[in-house]
CSV table of C-alpha atoms in Angstrom, one decimal:
chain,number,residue,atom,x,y,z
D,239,UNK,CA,261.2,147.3,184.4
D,240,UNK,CA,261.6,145.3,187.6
D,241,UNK,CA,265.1,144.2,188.6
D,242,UNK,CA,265.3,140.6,188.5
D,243,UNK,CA,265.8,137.9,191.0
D,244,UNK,CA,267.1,134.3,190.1
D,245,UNK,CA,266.7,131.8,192.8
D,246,UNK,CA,267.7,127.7,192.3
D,247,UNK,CA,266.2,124.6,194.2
D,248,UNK,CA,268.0,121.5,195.2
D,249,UNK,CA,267.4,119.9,191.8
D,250,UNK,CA,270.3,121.0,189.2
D,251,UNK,CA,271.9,124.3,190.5
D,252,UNK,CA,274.5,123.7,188.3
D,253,UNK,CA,272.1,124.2,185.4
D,254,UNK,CA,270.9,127.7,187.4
D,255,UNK,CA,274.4,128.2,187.8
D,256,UNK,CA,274.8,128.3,183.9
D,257,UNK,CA,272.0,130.1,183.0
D,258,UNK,CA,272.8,133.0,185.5
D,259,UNK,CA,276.4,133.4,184.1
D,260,UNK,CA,274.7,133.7,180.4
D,261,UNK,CA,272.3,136.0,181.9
D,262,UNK,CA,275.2,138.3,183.5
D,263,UNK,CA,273.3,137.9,187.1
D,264,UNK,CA,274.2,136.4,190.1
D,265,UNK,CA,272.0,133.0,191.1
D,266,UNK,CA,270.9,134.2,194.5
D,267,UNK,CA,271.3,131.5,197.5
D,268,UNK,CA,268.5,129.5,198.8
D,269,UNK,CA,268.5,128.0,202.3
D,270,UNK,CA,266.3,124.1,202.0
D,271,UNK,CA,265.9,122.8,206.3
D,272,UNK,CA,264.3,119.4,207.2
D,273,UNK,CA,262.5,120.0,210.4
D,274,UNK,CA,262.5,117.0,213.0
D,275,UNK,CA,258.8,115.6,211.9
D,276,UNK,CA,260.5,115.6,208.3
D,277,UNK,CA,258.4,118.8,207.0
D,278,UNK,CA,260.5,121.1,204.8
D,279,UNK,CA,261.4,124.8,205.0
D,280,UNK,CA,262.7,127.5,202.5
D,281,UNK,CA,264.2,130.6,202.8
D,282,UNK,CA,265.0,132.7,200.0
D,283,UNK,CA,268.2,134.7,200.9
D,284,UNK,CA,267.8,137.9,198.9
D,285,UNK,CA,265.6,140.9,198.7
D,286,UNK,CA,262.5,140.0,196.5
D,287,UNK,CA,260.0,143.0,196.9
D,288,UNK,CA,258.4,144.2,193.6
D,289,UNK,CA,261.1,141.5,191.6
D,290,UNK,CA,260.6,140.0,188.6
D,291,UNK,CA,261.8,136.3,190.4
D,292,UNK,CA,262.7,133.4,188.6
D,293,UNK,CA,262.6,130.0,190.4
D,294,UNK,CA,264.9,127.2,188.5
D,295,UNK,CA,264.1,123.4,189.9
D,296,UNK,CA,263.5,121.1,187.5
D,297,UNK,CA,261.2,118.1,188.4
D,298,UNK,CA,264.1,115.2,189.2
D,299,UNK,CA,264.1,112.2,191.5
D,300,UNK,CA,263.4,112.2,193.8
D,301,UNK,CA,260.3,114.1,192.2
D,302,UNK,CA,258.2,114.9,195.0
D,303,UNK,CA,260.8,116.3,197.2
D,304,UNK,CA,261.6,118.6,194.6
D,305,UNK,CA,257.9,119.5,193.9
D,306,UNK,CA,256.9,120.3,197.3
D,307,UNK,CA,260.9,122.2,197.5
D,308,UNK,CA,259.5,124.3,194.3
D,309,UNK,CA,256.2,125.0,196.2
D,310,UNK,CA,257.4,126.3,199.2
D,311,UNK,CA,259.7,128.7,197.5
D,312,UNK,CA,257.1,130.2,195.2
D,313,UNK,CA,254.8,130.7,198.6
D,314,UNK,CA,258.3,131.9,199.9
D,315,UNK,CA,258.6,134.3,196.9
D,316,UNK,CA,254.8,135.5,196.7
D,317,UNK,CA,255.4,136.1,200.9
D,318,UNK,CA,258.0,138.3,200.4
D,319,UNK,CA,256.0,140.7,197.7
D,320,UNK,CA,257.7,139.4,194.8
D,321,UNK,CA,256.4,141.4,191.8
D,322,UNK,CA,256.1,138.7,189.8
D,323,UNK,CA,257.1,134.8,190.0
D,324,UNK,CA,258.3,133.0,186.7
D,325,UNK,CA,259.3,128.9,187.4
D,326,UNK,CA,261.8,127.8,185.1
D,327,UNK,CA,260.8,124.0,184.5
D,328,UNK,CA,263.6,122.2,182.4
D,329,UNK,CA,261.9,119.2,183.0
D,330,UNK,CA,258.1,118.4,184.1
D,331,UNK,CA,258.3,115.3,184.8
D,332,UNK,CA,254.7,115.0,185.6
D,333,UNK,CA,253.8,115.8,182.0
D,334,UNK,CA,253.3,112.1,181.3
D,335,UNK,CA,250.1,111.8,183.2
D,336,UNK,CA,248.1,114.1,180.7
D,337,UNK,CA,245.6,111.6,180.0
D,338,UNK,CA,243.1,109.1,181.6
D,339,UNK,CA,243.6,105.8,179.9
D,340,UNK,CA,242.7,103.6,182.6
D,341,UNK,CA,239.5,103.3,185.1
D,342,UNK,CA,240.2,105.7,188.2
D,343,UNK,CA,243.8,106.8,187.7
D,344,UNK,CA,244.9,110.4,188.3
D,345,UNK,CA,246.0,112.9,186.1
D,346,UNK,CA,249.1,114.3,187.3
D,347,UNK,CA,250.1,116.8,184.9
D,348,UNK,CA,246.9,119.0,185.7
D,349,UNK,CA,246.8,118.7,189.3
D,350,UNK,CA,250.6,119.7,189.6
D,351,UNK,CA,249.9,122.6,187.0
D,352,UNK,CA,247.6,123.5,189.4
D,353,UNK,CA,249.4,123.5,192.5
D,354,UNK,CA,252.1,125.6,190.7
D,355,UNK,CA,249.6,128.4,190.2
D,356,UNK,CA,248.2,127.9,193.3
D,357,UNK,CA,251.3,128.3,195.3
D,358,UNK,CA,251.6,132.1,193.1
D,359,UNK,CA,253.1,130.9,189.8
D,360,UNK,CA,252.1,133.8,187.7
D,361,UNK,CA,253.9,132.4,184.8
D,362,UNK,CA,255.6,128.6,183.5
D,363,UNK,CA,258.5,128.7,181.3
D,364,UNK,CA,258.7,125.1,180.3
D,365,UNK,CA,261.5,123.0,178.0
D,366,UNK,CA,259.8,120.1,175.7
D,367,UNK,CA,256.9,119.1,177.3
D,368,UNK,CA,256.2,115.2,176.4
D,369,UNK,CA,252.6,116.4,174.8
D,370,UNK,CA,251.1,119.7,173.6
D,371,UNK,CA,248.2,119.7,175.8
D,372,UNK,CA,250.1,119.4,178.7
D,373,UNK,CA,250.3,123.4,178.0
D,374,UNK,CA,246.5,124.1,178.8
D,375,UNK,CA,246.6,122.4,181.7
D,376,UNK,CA,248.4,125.8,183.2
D,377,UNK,CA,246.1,128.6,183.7
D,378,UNK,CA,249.0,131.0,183.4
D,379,UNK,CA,251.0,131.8,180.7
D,380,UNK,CA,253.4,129.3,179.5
D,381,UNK,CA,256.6,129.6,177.2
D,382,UNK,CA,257.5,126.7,176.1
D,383,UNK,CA,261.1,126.0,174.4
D,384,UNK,CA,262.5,123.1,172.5
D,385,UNK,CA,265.6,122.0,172.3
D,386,UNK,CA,265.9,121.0,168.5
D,387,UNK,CA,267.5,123.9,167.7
D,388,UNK,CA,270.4,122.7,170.1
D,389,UNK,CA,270.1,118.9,168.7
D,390,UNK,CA,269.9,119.9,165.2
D,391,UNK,CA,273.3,122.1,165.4
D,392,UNK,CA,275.2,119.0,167.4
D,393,UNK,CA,274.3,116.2,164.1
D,394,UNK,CA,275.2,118.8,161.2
D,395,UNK,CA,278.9,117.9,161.9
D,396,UNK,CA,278.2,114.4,160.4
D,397,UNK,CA,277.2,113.8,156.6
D,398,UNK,CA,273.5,113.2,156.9
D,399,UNK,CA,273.0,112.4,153.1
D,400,UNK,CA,272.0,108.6,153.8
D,401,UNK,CA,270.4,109.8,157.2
D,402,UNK,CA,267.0,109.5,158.6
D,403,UNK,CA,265.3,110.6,161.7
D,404,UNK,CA,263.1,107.7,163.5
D,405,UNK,CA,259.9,108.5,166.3
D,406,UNK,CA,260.0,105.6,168.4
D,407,UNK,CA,256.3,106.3,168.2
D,408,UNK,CA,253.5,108.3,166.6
D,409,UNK,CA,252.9,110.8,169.3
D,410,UNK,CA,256.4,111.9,169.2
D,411,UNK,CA,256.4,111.6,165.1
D,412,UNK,CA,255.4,115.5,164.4
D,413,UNK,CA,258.2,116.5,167.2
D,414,UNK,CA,260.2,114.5,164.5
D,415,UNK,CA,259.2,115.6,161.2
D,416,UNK,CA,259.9,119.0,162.8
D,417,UNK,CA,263.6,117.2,163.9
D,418,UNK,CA,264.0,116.1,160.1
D,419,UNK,CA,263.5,119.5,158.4
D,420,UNK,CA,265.9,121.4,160.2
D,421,UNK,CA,268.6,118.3,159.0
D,422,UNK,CA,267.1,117.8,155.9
D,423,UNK,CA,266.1,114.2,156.1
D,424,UNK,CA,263.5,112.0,155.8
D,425,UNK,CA,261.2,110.8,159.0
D,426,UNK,CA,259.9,107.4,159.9
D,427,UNK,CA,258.3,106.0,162.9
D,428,UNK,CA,257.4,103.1,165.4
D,429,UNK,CA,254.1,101.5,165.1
D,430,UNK,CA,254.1,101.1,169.6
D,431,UNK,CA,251.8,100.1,172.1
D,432,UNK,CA,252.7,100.2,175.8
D,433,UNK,CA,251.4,97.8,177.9
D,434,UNK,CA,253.4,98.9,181.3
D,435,UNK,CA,255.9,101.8,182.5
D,436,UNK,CA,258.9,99.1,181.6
D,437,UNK,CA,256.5,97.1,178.5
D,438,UNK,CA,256.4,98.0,175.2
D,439,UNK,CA,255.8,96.5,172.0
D,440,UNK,CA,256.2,97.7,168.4
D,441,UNK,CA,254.8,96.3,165.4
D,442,UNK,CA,256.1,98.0,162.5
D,443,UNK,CA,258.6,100.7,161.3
D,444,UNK,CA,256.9,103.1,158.9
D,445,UNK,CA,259.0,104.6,156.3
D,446,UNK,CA,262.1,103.7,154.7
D,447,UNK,CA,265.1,103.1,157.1
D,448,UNK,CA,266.8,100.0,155.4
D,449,UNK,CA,270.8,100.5,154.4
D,450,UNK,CA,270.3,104.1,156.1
D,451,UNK,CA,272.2,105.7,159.2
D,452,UNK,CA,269.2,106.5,161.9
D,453,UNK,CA,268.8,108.9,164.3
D,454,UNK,CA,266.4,107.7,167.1
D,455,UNK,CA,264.6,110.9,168.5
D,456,UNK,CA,262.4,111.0,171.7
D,457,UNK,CA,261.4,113.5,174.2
D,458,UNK,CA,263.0,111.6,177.2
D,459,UNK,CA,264.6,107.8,177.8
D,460,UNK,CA,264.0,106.7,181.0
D,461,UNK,CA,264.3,103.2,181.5
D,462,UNK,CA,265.4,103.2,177.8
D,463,UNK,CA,262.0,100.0,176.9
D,464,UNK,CA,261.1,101.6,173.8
D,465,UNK,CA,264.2,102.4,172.7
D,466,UNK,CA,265.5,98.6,172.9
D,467,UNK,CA,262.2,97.5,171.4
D,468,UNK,CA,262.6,99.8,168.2
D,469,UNK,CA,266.7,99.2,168.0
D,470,UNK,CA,265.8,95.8,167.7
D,471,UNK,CA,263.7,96.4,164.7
D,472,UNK,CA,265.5,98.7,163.1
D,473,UNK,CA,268.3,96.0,162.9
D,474,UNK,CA,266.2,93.9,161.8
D,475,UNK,CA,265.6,96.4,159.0
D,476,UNK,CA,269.7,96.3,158.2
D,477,UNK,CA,269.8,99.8,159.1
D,478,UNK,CA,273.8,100.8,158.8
D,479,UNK,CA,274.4,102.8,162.2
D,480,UNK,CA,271.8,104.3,165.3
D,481,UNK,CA,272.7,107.5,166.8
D,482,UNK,CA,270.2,108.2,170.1
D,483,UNK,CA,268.9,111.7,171.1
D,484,UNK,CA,266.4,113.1,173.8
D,485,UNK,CA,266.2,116.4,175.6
D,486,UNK,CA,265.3,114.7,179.4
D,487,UNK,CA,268.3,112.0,179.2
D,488,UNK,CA,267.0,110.6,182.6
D,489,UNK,CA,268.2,107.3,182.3
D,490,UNK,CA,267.2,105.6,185.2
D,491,UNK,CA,268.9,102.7,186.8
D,492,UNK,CA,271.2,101.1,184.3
D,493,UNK,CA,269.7,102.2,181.2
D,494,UNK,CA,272.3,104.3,180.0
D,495,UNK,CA,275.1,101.6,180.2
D,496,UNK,CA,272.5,99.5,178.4
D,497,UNK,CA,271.3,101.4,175.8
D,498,UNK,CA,275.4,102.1,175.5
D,499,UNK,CA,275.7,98.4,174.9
D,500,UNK,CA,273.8,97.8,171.8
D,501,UNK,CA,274.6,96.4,168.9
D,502,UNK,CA,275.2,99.5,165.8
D,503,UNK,CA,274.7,102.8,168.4
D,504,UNK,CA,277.5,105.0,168.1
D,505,UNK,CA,276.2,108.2,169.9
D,506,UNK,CA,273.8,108.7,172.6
D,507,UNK,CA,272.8,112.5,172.8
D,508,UNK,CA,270.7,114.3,175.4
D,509,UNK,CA,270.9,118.1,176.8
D,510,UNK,CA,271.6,118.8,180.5
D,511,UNK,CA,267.4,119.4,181.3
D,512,UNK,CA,268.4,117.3,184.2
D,513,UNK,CA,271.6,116.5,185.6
D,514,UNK,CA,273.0,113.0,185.0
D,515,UNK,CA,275.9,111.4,187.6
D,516,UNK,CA,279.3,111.1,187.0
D,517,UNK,CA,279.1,107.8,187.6
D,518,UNK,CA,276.2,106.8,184.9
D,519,UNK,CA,278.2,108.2,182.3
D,520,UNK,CA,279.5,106.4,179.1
D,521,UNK,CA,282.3,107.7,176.5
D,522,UNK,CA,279.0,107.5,174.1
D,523,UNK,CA,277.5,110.1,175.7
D,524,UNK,CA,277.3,113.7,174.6
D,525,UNK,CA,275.4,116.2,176.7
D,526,UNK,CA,274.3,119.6,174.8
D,527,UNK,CA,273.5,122.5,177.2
D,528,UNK,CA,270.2,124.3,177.1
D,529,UNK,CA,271.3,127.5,179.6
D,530,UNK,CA,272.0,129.9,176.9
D,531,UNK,CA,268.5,128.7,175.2
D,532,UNK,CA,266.6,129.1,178.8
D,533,UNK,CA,269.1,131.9,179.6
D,534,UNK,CA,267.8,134.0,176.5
D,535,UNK,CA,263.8,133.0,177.3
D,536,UNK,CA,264.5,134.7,180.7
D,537,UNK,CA,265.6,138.0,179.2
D,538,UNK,CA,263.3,138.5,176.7
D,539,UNK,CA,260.5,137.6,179.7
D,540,UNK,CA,262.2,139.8,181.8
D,541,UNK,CA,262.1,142.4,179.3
D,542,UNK,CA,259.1,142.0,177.6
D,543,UNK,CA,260.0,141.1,174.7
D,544,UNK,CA,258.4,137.7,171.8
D,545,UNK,CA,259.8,134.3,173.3
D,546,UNK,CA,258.2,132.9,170.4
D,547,UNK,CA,260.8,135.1,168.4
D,548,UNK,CA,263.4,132.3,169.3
D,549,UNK,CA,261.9,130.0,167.2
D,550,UNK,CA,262.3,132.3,163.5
């Protein structure tokens, strides 16, 4: 087997940091230069020949920066006779554009899959992609993890036997019937419609969620829109407490002191997919790591072994 190679963009090295420790190997350094007409330059400063090299960047803001940093160190990697080239992508954040659903828009998540592979991706290992067909898009393998497992072992402190787990939405509601068994609860779910990135509306709540303690789960919370819209109805409902989870806790602008600030929340909980400032933090928040869950895909890619295997 080759010897392997871990390598970190810009975007979270503490995460790369984390995963290398669990891994028992040392996170290789990168050097990122800004040339004068503003082009970018990487060099990756360790031996790569006939490597099995793993590149960790997570797509963050700023987004394209990072995407066109993730580029140029696979062409770096592939340059430099890498025997193989696996991108570790805790968070996609192109995955939302998997769909035309309006006259003459792009779709994102395809044409970045593409320039992934293009660049000399030979494989994708991916953490909760925001829909399943996001996954063919890649013409290379992909692994994809979730972070359930991880969720899941944070809310079995608490007595769940008046509990049940709410989809904002029905796209997300099979992610959360998945969510529910491994508590043991029943699912619900928001009746939404988006009308805008920041616009949402929902209807109706489907399922039973009145006198009950709630746990909100989405994929991501951004701006935190949908998540207001369904708090709103699920105190409408009389619902007795809301505990918030997502695996990409972006929270963008003041979302997170917001979604803080409402009425019957008492937790928000997210994993460290992407890093979140010192300074946007609230005492609600509780931030679940995902490096020994990445860290174990690695090895068994490195070694050949079933990623799928994780999920048993």
């Amino acid at each position: 087997m080759r010897d392997i190679a871990v390598f970190s963009g810009t975007a979270h090295p503490d995460l790369a940091a984390e995963i290398c420790a669990h891994l028992g190997v040392p996170l290789h350094p990168v050097r990122v230069s800004r040339f004068a007409n503003d082009c970018l330059e990487v060099q990756l400063q360790a031996n790569c020949r006939e490597r099995d090299v793993f590149l960790i960047q997570p797509l963050v803001p700023p987004v394209q920066e990072h995407l066109v940093e993730l580029l140029l160190m696979i062409d770096a990697a592939r340059g430099a006779s890498a025997g193989r080239i696996t991108v570790v992508l805790p968070h996609y954040a192109y995955a939302r554009s998997d769909k035309k659903d309006a006259p003459r828009i792009s779709i994102g998540a395809r044409l970045v899959a593409d320039l992934l592979t293009s660049a000399g991706a030979d494989r994708v290992l991916a953490m909760t992609l925001h829909s399943p067909q996001v996954h063919g898009f890649f013409s290379v393998p992909v692994d994809h993890l979730h972070a359930l497992r991880e969720l899941a072992t944070h809310f079995r402190r608490y007595d769940l036997s008046n509990t049940v787990v709410v989809s904002p939405d029905l796209g997300n509601a099979k992610e959360a019937a998945a969510f529910a068994r491994l508590l043991g609860t029943p699912v619900a779910a928001g009746a939404k419609q988006r009308f805008s990135d920041d616009l949402v509306k929902i209807s109706a709540v489907i399922g039973d969620v009145t006198d009950r303690d709630v746990i909100v789960l989405d994929d991501e919370i951004a701006k935190g829109s949908t998540v207001v819209e369904l708090m709103e109805h699920l105190r409408g409902l009389k619902v007795r407490s809301i505990r918030l989870a997502c695996t990409h806790g972006l929270f963008s602008g003041d979302a997170l002191q917001r979604l803080s600030d409402q009425g019957g929340v008492l937790e928000i909980v997210c994993t460290n997919t992407v890093p979140i400032p010192a300074a946007k933090r609230v005492p609600k928040l509780r931030v679940l790591s995902v490096a020994p869950a990445l860290a174990e895909a690695t090895r068994r890619i490195h070694n050949g072994e079933s990623v799928s295997a994780l999920f048993a």
